[in-house]
CSV table of C-alpha atoms in Angstrom, one decimal:
chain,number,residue,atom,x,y,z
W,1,UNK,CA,0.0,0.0,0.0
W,2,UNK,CA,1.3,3.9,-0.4
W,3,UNK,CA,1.7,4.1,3.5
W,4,UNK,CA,1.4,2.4,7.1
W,5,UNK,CA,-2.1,1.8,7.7
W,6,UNK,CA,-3.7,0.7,11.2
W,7,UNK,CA,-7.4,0.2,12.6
W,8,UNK,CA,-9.6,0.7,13.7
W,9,UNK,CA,-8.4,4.6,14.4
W,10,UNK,CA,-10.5,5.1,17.3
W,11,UNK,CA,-11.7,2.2,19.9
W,12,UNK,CA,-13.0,3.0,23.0
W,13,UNK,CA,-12.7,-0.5,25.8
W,14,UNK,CA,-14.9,-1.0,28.8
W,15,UNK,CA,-12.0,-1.2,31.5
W,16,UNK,CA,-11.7,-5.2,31.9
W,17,UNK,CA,-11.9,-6.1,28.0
W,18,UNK,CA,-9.5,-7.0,25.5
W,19,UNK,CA,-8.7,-5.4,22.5
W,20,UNK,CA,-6.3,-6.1,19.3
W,21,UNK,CA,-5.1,-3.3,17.1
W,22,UNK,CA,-3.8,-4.0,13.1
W,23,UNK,CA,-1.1,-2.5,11.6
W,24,UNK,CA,-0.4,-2.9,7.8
W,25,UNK,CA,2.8,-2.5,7.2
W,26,UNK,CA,4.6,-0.1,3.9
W,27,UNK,CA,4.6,-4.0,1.7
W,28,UNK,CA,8.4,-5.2,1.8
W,29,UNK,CA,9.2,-3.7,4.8
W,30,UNK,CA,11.5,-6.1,6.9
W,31,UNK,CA,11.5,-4.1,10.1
W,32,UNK,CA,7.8,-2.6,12.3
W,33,UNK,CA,7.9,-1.3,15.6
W,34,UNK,CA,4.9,-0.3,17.9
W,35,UNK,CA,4.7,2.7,20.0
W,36,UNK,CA,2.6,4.5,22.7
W,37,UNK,CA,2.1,8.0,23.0
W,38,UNK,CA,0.3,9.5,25.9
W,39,UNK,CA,-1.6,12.3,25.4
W,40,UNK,CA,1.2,15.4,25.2
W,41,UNK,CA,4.3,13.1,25.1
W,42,UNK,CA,6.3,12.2,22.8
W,43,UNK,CA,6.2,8.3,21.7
W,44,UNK,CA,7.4,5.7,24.0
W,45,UNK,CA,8.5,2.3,22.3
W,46,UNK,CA,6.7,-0.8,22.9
W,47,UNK,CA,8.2,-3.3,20.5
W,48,UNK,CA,10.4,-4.3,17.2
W,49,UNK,CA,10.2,-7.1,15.0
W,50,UNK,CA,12.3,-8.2,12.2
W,51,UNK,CA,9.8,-10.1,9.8
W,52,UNK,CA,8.3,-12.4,11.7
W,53,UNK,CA,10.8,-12.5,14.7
W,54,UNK,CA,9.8,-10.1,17.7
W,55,UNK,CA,13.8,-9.4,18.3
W,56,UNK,CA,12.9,-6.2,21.4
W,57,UNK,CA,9.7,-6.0,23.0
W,58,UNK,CA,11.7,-4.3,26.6
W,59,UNK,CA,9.2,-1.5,25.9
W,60,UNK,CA,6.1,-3.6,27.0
W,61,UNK,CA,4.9,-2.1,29.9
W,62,UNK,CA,3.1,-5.3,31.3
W,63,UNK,CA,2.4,-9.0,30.5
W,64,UNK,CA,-1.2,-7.5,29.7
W,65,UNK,CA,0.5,-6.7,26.0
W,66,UNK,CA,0.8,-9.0,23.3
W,67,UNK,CA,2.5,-8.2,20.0
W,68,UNK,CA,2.7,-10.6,16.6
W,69,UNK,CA,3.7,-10.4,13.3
W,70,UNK,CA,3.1,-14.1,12.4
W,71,UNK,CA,3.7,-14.1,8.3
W,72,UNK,CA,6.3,-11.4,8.8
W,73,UNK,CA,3.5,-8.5,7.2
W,74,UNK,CA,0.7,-7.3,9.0
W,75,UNK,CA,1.5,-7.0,12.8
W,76,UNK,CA,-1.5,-7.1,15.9
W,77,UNK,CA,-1.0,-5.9,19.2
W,78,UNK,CA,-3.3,-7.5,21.8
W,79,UNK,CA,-4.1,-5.7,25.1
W,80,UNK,CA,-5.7,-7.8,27.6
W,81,UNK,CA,-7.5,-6.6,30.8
W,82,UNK,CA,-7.6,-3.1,29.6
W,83,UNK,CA,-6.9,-0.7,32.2
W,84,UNK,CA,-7.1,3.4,32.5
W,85,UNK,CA,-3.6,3.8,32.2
W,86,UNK,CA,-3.8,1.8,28.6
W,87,UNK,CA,-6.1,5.3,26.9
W,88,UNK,CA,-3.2,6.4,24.3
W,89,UNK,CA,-2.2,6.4,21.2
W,90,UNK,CA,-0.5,3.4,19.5
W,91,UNK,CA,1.5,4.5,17.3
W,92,UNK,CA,3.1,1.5,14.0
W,93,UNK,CA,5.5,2.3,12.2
W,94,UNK,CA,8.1,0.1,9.4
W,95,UNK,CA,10.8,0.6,7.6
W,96,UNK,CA,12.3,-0.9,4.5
W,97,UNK,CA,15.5,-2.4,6.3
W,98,UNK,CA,16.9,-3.4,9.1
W,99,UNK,CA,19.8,-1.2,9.3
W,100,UNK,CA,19.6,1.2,12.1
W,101,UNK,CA,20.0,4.6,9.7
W,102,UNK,CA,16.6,3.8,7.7
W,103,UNK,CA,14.0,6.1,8.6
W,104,UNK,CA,10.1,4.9,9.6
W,105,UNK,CA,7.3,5.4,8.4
W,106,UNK,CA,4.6,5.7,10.6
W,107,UNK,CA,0.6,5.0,10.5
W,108,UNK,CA,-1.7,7.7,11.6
W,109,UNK,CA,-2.6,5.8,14.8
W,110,UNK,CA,-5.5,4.3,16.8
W,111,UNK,CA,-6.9,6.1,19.4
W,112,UNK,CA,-7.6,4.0,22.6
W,113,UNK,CA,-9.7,5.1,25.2
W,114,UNK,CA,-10.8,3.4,28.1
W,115,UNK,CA,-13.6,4.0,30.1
B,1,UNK,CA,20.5,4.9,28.0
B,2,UNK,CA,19.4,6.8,25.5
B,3,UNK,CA,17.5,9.7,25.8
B,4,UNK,CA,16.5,13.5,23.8
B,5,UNK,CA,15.5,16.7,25.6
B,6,UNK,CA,13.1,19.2,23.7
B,7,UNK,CA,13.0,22.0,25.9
B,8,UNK,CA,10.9,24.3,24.5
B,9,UNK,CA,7.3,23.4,24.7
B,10,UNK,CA,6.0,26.3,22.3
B,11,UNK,CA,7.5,28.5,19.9
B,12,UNK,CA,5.8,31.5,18.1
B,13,UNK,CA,7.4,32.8,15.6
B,14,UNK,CA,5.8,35.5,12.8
B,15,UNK,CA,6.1,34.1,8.5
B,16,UNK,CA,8.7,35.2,7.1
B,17,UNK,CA,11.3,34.8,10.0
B,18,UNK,CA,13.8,32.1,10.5
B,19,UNK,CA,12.9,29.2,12.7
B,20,UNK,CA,14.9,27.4,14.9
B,21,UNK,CA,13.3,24.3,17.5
B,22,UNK,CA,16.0,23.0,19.4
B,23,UNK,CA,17.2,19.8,20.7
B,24,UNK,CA,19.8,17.7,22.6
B,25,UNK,CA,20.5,14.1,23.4
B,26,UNK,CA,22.3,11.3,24.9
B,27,UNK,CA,23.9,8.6,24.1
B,28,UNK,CA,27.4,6.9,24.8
B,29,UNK,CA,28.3,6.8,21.0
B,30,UNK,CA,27.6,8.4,17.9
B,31,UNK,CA,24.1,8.8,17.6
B,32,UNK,CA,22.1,8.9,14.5
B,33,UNK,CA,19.4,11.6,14.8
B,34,UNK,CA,16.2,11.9,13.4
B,35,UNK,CA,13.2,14.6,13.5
B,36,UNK,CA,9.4,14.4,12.6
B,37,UNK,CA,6.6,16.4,12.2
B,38,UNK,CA,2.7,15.8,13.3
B,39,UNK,CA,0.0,17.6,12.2
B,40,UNK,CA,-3.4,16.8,14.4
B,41,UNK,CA,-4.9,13.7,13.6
B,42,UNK,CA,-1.9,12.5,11.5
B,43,UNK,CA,0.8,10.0,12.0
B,44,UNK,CA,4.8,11.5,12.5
B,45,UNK,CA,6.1,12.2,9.2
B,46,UNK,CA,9.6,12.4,8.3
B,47,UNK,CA,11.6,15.0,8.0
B,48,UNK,CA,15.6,14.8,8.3
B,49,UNK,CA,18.2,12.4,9.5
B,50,UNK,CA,21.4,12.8,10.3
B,51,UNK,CA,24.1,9.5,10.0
B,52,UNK,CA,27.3,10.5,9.5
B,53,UNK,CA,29.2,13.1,7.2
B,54,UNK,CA,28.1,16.7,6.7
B,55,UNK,CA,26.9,18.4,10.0
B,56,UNK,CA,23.9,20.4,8.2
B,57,UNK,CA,21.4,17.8,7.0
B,58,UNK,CA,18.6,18.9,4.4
B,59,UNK,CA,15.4,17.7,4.3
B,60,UNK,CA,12.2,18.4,3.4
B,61,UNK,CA,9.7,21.3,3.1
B,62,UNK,CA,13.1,23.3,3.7
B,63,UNK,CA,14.0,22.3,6.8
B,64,UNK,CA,17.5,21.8,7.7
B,65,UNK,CA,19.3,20.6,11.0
B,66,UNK,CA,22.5,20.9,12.3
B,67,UNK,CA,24.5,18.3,14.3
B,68,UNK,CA,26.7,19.7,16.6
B,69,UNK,CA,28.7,16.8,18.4
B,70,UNK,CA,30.3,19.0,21.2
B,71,UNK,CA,27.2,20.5,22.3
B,72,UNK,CA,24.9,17.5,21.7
B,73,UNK,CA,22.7,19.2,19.6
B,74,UNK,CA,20.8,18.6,17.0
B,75,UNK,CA,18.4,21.8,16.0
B,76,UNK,CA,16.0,22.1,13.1
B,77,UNK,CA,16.3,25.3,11.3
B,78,UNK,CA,14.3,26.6,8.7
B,79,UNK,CA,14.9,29.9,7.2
B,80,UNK,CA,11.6,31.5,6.5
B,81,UNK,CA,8.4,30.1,8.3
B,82,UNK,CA,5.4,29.3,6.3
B,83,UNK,CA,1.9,29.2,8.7
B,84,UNK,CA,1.5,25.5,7.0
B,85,UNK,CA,4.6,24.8,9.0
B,86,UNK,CA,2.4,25.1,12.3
B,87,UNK,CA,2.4,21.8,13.9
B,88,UNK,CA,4.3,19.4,16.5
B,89,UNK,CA,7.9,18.2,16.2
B,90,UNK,CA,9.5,15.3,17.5
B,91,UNK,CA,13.5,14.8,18.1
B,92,UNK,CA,14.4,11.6,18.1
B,93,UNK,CA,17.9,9.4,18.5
B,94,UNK,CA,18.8,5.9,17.9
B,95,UNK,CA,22.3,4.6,19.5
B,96,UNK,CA,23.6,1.8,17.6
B,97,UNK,CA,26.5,1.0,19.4
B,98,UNK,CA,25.2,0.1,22.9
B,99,UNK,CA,22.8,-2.5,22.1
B,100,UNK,CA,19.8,0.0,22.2
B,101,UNK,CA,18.6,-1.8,18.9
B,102,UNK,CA,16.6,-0.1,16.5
B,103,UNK,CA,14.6,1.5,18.6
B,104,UNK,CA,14.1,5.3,18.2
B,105,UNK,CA,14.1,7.3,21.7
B,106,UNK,CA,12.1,10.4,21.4
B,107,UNK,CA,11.4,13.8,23.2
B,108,UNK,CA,8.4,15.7,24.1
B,109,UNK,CA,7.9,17.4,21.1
B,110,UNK,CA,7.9,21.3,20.5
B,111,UNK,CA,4.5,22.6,19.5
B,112,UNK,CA,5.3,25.4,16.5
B,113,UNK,CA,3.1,28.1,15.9
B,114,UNK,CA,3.3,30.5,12.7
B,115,UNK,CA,1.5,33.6,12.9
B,116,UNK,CA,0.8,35.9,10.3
């Protein structure tokens, strides 16, 4: 596709439910990372994967999140037992290589708010 | 560890006249240094990077930045402001040579406003 594209772009959670957010990658990008951003912050990361291998996810902030990127493409990150604390912004974003000095592209985002 | 300090949270400036958003990082080697834009409701877009060689990188919509090892900064420039160029701008590094990965690390962001 011409860019990153995620959904849905806005989800609002009952606290307590789970919820999975999809992130299509730029196609041939090797490398996609996840991100949270808090409302006025910058993004925080989350987690990397190389294809289909998760090689970082040290930005995780609790076993509630789940990232995957089975076929090495499209990329879901579960949150389960959503809390307050989850309502941000996650953030995908890829890149064509795996060399540290290639730009990402980013998706616009999905909006999570929990309630 | 990593890390990029923005600190300006705001700057007005009037069309016309140069811009300048600042930033500085850390890292414990050379870092490569990156900036984005975000208009509201829109993903970061891309602006600049900066890897190795020349100190002033070009990008685009005219922005520039300058890498300036000794004082660990890395500021975007721009030489006349447009009022499209109101938005928010993110700094961000990536350390290579500490097993930081490819993660990028960035700062707060600095809210631009153009005026007329």
């Amino acid at each position: 596709g011409a860019g990153v594209s995620q959904s849905p772009r806005y989800k609002v959670a009952k606290r307590g439910q789970d919820v999975a957010l999809r992130c299509d990658p730029i196609s041939g990008h090797v490398s996609l990372f996840w991100y949270q951003q808090a409302l006025g912050q910058g993004p925080e990361f989350l987690t990397y994967f190389q294809n289909e291998a998760q090689l970082d996810k040290s930005g995780l902030p609790s076993d509630r999140f789940f990232a995957e990127r089975p076929e090495g493409s499209v990329s879901t990150l579960k949150i389960q037992r959503t809390q307050q604390e989850d309502s941000a912004v996650y953030l995908c974003a890829s890149s064509l290589e795996q060399t540290q000095n290639t730009e990402a592209f980013f998706g616009q985002g999905t909006r999570l708010t929990v309630v | 560890a990593q890390s990029v300090a923005q600190p300006e949270d705001q700057v007005n400036v009037a069309e016309g006249n140069p811009l300048t958003v600042k930033c500085t990082y850390s890292v414990s080697g050379n870092p490569y240094l990156f900036w984005y834009v975000q208009y509201p409701n829109r993903g970061l877009q891309f602006l600049l990077k900066y890897i190795t060689g020349d100190n002033l990188v070009k990008g685009s919509y005219g922005f520039e930045a300058e890498f300036n090892k000794s004082q660990t900064s890395f500021h975007l420039k721009k030489p006349s402001a447009l009022v499209s160029d109101s938005a928010l701008y993110f700094c961000a590094v990536r350390d290579p040579y500490t097993g930081g990965g490819n993660k990028l690390t960035f700062g707060t962001g600095t809210q631009l406003k153009v005026e007329l």
